[in-house]
mmCIF file of C-alpha atoms in Angstrom:
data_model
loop_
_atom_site.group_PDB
_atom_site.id
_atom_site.type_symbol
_atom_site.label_atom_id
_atom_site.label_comp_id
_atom_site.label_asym_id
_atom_site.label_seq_id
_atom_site.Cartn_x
_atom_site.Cartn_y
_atom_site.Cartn_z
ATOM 1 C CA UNK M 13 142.672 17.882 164.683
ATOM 2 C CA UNK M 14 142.615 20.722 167.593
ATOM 3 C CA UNK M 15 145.666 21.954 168.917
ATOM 4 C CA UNK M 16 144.134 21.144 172.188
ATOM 5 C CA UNK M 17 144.510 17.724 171.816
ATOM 6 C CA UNK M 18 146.955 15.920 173.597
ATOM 7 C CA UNK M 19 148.675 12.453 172.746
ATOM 8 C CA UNK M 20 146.374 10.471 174.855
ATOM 9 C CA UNK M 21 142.963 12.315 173.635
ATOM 10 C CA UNK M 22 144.413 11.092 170.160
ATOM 11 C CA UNK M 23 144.502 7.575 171.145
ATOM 12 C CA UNK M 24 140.790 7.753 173.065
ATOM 13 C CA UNK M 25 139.298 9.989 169.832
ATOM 14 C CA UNK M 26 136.735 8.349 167.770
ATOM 15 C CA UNK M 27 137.535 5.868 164.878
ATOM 16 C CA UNK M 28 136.158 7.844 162.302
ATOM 17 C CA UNK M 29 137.702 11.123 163.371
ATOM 18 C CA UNK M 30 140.670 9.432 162.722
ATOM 19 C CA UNK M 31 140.829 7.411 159.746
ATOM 20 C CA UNK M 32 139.647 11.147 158.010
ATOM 21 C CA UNK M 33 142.546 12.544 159.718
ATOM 22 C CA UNK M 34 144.766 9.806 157.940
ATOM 23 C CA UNK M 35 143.164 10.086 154.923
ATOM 24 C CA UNK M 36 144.476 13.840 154.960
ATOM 25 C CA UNK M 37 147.578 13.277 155.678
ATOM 26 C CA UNK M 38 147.624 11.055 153.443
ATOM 27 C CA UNK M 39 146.239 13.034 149.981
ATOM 28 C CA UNK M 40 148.647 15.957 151.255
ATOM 29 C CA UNK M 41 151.509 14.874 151.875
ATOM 30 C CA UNK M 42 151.970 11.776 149.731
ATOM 31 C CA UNK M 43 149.207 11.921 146.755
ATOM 32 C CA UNK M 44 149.409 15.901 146.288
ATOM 33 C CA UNK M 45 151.081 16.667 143.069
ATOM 34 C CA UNK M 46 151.908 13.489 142.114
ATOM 35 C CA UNK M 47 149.970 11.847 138.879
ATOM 36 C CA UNK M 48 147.390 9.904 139.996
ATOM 37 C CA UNK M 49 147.986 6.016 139.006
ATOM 38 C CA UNK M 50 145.566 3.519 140.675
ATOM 39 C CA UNK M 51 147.378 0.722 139.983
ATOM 40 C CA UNK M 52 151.109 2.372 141.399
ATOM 41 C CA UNK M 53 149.291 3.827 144.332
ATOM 42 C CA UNK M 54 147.396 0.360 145.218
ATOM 43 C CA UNK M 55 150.977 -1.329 144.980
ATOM 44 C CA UNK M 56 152.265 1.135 147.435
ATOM 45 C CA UNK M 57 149.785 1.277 150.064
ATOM 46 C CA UNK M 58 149.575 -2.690 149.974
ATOM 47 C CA UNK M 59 153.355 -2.527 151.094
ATOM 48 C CA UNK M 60 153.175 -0.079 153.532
ATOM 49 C CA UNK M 61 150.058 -2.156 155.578
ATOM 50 C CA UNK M 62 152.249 -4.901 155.498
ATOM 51 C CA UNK M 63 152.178 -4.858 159.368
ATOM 52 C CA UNK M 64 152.048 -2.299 161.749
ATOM 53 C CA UNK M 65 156.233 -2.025 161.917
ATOM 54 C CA UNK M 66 156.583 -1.271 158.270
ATOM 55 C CA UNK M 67 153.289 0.583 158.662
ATOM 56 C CA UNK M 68 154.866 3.363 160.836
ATOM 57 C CA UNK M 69 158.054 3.098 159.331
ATOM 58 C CA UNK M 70 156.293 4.646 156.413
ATOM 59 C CA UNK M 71 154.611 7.203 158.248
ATOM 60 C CA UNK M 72 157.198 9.978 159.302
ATOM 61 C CA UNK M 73 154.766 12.754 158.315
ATOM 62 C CA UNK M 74 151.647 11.802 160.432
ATOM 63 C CA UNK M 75 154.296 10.864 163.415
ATOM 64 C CA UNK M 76 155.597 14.354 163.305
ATOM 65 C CA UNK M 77 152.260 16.096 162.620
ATOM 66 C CA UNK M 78 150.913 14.222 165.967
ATOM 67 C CA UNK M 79 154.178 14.863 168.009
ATOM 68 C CA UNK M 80 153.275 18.476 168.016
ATOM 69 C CA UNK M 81 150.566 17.384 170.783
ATOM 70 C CA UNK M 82 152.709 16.286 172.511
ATOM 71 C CA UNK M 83 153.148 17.916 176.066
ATOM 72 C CA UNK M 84 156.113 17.173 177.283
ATOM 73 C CA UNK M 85 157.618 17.840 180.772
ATOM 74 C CA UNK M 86 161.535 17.401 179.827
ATOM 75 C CA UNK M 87 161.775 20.739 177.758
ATOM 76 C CA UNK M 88 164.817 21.416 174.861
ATOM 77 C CA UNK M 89 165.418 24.714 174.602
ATOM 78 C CA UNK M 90 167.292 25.115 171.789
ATOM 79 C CA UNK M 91 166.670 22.713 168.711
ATOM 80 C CA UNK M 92 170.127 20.982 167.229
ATOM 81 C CA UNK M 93 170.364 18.989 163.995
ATOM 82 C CA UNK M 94 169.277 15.717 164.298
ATOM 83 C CA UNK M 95 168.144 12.905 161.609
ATOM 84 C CA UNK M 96 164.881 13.625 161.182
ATOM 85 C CA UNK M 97 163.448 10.413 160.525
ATOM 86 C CA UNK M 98 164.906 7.425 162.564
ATOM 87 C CA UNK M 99 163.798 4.184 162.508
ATOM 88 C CA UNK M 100 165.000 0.460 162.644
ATOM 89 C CA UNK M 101 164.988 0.294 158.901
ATOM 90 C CA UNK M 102 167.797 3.351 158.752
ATOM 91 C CA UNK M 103 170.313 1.006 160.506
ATOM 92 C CA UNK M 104 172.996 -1.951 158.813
ATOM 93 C CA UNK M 105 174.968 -3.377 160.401
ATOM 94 C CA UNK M 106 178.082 -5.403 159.474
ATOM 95 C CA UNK M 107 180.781 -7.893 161.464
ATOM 96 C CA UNK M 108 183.977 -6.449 162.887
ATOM 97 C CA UNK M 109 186.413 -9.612 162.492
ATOM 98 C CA UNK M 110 188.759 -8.138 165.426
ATOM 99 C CA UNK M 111 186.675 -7.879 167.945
ATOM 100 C CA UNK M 112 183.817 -10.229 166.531
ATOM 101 C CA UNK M 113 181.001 -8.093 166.749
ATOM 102 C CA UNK M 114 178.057 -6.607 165.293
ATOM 103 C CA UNK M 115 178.782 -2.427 164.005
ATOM 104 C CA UNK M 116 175.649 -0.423 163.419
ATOM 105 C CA UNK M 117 175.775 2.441 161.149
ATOM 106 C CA UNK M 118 172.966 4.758 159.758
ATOM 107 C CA UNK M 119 172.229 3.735 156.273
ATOM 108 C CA UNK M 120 171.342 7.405 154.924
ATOM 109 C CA UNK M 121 171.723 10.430 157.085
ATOM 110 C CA UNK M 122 169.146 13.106 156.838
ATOM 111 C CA UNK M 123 169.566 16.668 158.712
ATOM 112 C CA UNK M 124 166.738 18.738 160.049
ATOM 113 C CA UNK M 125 166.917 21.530 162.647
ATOM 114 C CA UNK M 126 164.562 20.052 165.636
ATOM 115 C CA UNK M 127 164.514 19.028 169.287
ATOM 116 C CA UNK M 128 166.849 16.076 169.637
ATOM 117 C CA UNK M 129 164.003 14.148 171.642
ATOM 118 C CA UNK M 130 162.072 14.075 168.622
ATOM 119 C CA UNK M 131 164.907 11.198 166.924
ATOM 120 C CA UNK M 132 165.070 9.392 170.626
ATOM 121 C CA UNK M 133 160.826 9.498 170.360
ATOM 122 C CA UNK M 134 160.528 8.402 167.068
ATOM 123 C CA UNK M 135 163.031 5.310 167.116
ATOM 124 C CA UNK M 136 161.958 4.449 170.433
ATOM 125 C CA UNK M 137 158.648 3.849 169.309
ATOM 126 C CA UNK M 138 160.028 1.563 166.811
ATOM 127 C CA UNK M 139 161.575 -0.369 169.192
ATOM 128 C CA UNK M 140 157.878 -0.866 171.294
ATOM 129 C CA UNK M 141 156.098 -1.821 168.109
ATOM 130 C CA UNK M 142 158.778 -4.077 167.624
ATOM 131 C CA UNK M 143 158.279 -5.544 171.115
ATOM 132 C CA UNK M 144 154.633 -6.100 170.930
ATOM 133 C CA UNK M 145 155.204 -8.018 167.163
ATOM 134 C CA UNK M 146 157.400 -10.581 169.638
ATOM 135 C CA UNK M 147 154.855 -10.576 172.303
ATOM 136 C CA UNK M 148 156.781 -9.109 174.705
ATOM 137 C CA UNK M 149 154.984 -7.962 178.227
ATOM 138 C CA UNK M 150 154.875 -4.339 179.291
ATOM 139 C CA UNK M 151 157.173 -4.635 181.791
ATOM 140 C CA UNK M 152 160.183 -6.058 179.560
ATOM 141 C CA UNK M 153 158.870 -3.081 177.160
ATOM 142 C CA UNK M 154 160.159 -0.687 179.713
ATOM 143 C CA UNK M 155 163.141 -2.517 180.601
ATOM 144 C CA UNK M 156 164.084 -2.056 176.731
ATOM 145 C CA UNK M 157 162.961 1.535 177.022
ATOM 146 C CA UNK M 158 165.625 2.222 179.988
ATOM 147 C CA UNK M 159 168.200 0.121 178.719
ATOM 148 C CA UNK M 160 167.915 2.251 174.980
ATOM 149 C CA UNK M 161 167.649 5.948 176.641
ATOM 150 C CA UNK M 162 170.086 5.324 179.542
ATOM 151 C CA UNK M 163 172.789 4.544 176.927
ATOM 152 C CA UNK M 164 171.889 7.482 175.029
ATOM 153 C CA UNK M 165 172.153 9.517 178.222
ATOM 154 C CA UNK M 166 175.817 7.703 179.058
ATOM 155 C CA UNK M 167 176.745 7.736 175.624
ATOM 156 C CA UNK M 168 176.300 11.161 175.135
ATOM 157 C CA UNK M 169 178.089 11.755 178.562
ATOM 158 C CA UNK M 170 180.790 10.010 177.837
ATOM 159 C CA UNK M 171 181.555 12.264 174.496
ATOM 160 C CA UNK M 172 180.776 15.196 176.693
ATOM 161 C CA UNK M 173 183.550 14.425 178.858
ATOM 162 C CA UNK M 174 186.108 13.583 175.828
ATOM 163 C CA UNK M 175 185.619 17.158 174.530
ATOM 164 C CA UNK M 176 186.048 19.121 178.125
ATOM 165 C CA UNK M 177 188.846 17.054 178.658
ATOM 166 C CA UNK M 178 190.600 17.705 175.173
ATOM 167 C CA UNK M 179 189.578 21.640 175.678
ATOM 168 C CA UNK M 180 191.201 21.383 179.368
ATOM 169 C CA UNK M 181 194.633 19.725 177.797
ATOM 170 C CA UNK M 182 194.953 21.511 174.613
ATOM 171 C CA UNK M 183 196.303 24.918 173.626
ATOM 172 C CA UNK M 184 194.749 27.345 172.256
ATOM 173 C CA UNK M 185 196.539 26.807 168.895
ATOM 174 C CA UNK M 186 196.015 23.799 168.791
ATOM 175 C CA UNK M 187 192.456 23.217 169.919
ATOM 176 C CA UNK M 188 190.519 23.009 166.631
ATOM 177 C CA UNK M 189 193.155 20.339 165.970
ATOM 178 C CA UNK M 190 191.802 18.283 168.902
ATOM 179 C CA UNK M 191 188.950 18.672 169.190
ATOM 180 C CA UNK M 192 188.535 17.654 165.506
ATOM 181 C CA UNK M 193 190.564 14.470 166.660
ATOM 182 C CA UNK M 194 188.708 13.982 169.282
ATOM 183 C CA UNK M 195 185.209 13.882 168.104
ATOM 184 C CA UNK M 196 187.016 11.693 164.653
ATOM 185 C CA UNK M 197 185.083 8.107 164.751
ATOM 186 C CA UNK M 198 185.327 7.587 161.079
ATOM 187 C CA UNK M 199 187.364 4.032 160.717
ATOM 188 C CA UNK M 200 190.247 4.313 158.173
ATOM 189 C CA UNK M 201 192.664 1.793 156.772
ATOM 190 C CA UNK M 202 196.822 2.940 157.760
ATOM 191 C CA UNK M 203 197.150 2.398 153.390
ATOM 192 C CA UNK M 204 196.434 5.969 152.094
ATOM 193 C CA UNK M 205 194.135 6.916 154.632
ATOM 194 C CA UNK M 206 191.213 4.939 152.498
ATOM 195 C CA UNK M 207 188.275 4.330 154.255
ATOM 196 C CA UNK M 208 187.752 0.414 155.280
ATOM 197 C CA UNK M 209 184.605 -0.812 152.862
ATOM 198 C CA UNK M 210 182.021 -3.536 154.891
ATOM 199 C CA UNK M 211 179.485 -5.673 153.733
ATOM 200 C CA UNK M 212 176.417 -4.052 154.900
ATOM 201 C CA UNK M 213 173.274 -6.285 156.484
ATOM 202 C CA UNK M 214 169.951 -5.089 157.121
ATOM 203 C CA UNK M 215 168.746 -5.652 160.749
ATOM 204 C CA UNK M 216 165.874 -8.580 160.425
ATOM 205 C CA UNK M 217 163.949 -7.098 163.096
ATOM 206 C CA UNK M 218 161.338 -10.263 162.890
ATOM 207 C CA UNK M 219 164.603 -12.251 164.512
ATOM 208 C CA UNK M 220 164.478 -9.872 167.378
ATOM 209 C CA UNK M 221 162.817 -12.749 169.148
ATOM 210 C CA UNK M 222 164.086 -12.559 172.771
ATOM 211 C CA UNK M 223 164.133 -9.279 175.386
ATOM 212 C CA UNK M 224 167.890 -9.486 175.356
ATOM 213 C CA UNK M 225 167.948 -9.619 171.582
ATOM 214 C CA UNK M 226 166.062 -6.736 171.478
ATOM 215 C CA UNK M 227 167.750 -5.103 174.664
ATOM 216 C CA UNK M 228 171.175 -5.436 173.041
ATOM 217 C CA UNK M 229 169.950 -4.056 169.727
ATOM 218 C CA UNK M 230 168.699 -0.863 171.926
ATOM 219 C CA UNK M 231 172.032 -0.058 173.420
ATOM 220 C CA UNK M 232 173.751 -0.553 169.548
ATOM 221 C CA UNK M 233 170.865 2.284 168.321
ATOM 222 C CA UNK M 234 171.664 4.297 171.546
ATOM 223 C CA UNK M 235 175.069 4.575 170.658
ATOM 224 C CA UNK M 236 175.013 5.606 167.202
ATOM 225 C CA UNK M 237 172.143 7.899 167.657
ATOM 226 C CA UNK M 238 174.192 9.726 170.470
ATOM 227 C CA UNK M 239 177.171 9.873 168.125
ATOM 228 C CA UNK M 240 175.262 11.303 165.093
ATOM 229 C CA UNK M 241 173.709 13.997 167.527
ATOM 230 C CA UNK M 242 176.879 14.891 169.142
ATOM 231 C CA UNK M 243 178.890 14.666 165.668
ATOM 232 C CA UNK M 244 176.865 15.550 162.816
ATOM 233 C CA UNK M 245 177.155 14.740 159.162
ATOM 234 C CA UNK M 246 178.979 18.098 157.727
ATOM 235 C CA UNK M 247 176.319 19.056 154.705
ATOM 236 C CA UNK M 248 177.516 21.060 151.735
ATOM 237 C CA UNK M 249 173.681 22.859 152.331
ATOM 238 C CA UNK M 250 173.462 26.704 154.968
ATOM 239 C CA UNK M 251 171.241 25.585 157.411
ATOM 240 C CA UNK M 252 170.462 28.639 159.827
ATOM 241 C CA UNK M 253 173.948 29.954 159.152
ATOM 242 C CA UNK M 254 175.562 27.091 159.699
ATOM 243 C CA UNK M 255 175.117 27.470 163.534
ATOM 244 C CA UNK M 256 173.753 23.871 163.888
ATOM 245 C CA UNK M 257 176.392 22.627 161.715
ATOM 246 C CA UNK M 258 179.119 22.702 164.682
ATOM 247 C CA UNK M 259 179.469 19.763 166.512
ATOM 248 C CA UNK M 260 180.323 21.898 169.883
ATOM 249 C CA UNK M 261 177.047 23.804 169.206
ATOM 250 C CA UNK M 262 175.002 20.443 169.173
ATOM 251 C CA UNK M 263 177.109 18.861 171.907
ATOM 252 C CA UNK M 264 176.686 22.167 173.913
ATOM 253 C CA UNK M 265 172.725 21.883 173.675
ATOM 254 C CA UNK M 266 172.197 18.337 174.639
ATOM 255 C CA UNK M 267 174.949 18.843 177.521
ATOM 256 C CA UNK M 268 172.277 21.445 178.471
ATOM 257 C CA UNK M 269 169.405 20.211 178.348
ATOM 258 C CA UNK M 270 171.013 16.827 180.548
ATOM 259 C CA UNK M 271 172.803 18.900 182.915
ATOM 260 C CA UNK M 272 171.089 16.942 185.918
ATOM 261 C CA UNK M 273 169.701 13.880 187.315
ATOM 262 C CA UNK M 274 166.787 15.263 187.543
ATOM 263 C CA UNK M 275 166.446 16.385 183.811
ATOM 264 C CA UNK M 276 167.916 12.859 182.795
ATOM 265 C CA UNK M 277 165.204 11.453 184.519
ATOM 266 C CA UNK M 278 162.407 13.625 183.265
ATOM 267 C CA UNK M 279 163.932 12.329 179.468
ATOM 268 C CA UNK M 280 163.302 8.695 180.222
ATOM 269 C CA UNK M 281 160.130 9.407 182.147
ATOM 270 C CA UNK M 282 158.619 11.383 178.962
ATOM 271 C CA UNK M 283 160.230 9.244 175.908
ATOM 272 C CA UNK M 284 158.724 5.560 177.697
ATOM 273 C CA UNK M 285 155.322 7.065 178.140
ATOM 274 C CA UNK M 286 155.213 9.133 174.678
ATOM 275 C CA UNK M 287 156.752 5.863 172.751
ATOM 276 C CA UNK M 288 154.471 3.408 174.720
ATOM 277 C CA UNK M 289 151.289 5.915 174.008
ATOM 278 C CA UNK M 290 152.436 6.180 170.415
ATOM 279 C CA UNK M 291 153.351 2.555 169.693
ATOM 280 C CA UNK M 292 149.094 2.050 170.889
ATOM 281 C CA UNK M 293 148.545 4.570 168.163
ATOM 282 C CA UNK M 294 150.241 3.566 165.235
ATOM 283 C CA UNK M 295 148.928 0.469 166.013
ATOM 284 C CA UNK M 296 145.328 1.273 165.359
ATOM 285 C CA UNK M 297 146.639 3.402 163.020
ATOM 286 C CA UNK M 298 147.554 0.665 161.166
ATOM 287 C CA UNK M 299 144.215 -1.264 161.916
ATOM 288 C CA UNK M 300 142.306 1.129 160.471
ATOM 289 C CA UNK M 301 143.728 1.857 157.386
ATOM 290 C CA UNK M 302 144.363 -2.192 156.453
ATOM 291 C CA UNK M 303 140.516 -2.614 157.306
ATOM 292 C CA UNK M 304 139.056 0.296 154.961
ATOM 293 C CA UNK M 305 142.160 0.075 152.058
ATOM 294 C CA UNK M 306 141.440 -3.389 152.029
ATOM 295 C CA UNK M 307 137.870 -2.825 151.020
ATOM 296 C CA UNK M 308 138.117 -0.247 148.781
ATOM 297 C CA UNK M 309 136.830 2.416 151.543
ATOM 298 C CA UNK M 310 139.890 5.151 150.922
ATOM 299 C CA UNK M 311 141.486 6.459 147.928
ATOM 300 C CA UNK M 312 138.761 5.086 145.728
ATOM 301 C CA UNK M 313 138.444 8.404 143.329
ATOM 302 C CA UNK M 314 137.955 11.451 146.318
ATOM 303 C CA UNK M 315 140.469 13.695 145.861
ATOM 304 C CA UNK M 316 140.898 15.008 149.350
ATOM 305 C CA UNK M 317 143.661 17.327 149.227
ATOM 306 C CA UNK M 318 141.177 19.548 147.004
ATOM 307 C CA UNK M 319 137.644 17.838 146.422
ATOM 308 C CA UNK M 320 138.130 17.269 142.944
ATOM 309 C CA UNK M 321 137.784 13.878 141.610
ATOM 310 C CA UNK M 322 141.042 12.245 140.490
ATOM 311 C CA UNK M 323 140.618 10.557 136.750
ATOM 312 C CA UNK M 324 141.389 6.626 137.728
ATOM 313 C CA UNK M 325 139.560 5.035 140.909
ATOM 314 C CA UNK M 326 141.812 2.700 142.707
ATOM 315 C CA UNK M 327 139.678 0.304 142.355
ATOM 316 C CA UNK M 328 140.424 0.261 138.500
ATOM 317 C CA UNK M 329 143.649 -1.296 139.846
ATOM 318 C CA UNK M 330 142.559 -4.882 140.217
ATOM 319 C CA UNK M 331 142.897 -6.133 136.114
ATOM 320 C CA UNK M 332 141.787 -9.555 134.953
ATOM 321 C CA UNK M 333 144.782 -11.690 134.216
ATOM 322 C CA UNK M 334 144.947 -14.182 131.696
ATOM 323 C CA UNK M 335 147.186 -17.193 131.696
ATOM 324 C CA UNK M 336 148.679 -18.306 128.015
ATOM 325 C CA UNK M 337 149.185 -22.082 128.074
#
């Protein structure tokens, strides 16, 4: 696709254009150098086009490829380490029997070096496709929006705060010491400092049937998102000497790049109309791929990646059956 393309000429370009484009992605990122098995592949893209939810769920690669068209007025100018790949599906959740709630966590953390925006774009997408499943108007779509990135913004404030105020009260000698204390949020039993184990739950996102379900389950994601962002996972890995590894470094960038009103506003402003632009997207997306995979119009023996044919058709997938009695 041309670099000159912005989010909104992808959504208006033709059908064709880009169900080849998806194809592409497709045969490079997920077929290429794997052994071609009809029957394994056909299993896998039948679960993906489930819906159009577990659909882009599956689809981090073509997200990020698109997001690069993106033209966005709130500008990062330095990239921090963020997840990478957020999504509804990376969250559990279990019950806190003191104060008799419900305590997201991220299933699996990932690390890449990238805008932060990119994690709040990706899962607030989610969150849209989520709200059209339900039926929900445009208008409560946005409501969810706000309610999900003005938590972020508070969230992350909030943390902000906690660390200038433990720099302001803390000696020198002893300021690693806070700060570590400060930014702490991992839950530990008093008995030999063990951490607590949960009974995790997967969020049933098909239950989110209600805006205030879906509203409440916004502000939980907020939260944790602006927690992971402002307190990374420490990774045994160098990534870019470390620099992104600090927690004051990430903090620092964010704190930066929200420094005013005006920049908070420019967030929300670009992450409602990218995620409400993109939801559209994945949506055909997802339309277009269930209507050709369905009958047999992709991945039926064209190697794409390098226009060679691959041994076994998908089509070979579909096997007679037969029933012993």
């Amino acid at each position: 696709m041309s670099n000159s393309k912005s989010i909104n000429d992808i959504l208006l370009c033709d059908d064709n254009e880009r169900l080849e484009h998806l194809i592409q992605i497709f045969a490079k990122y997920q077929m290429a150098g794997k052994r071609y098995e009809a029957r394994a592949w056909h299993a896998h893209f039948r679960r993906i086009a489930i819906d159009p939810v577990v659909f882009y769920r599956h689809n981090a690669t073509l997200f990020y490829e698109d997001n690069q068209y993106d033209h966005e007025t709130f500008q990062v100018m330095e990239p921090t380490c963020i997840h990478g790949d957020l999504h509804i599906g990376q969250f559990q959740y279990y019950f806190d029997d003191v104060k008799h709630e419900r305590v997201l966590k991220i299933r699996r953390h990932k690390k890449i070096i990238a805008p932060f925006t990119w994690d709040l774009k990706r899962l607030a997408t989610n969150l849209v496709l989520v709200a059209y499943y339900q039926g929900f108007s445009d208008v409560e779509i946005i409501e969810i929006l706000h309610v999900f990135i003005r938590q972020y913004i508070k969230n992350v404030t909030i943390r902000i705060d906690k660390i200038n105020l433990c720099r302001q009260y803390s000696d020198k000698n002893e300021q690693s010491h806070q700060l570590k204390s400060c930014l702490a949020h991992r839950q530990i039993s008093v008995i030999g400092s063990i951490p607590i184990q949960h009974d995790m739950h997967d969020i049933d996102w098909k239950k989110l049937d209600t805006v205030a379900s879906l509203m409440i389950l916004a502000e939980q994601l907020a939260i944790v998102v602006a927690n992971s962002h402002c307190q990374p996972p420490v990774s045994i890995s160098s990534i870019q000497n470390l620099i992104e590894n600090n927690a004051e470094h990430c903090t620092h960038v964010i704190e930066t790049a929200l420094s005013s009103k005006t920049q908070q506003q420019e967030l929300i402003n670009d992450i409602c109309l990218f995620s409400i632009i993109y939801a559209e997207i994945a949506e055909r997306d997802h339309r277009l791929f269930f209507k050709h995979f369905r009958n047999e119009r992709i991945f039926n023996g064209i190697n794409v990646l390098n226009h060679t044919r691959i041994p076994h058709p998908l089509a070979d997938a579909r096997s007679l059956s037969i029933l012993i009695v």
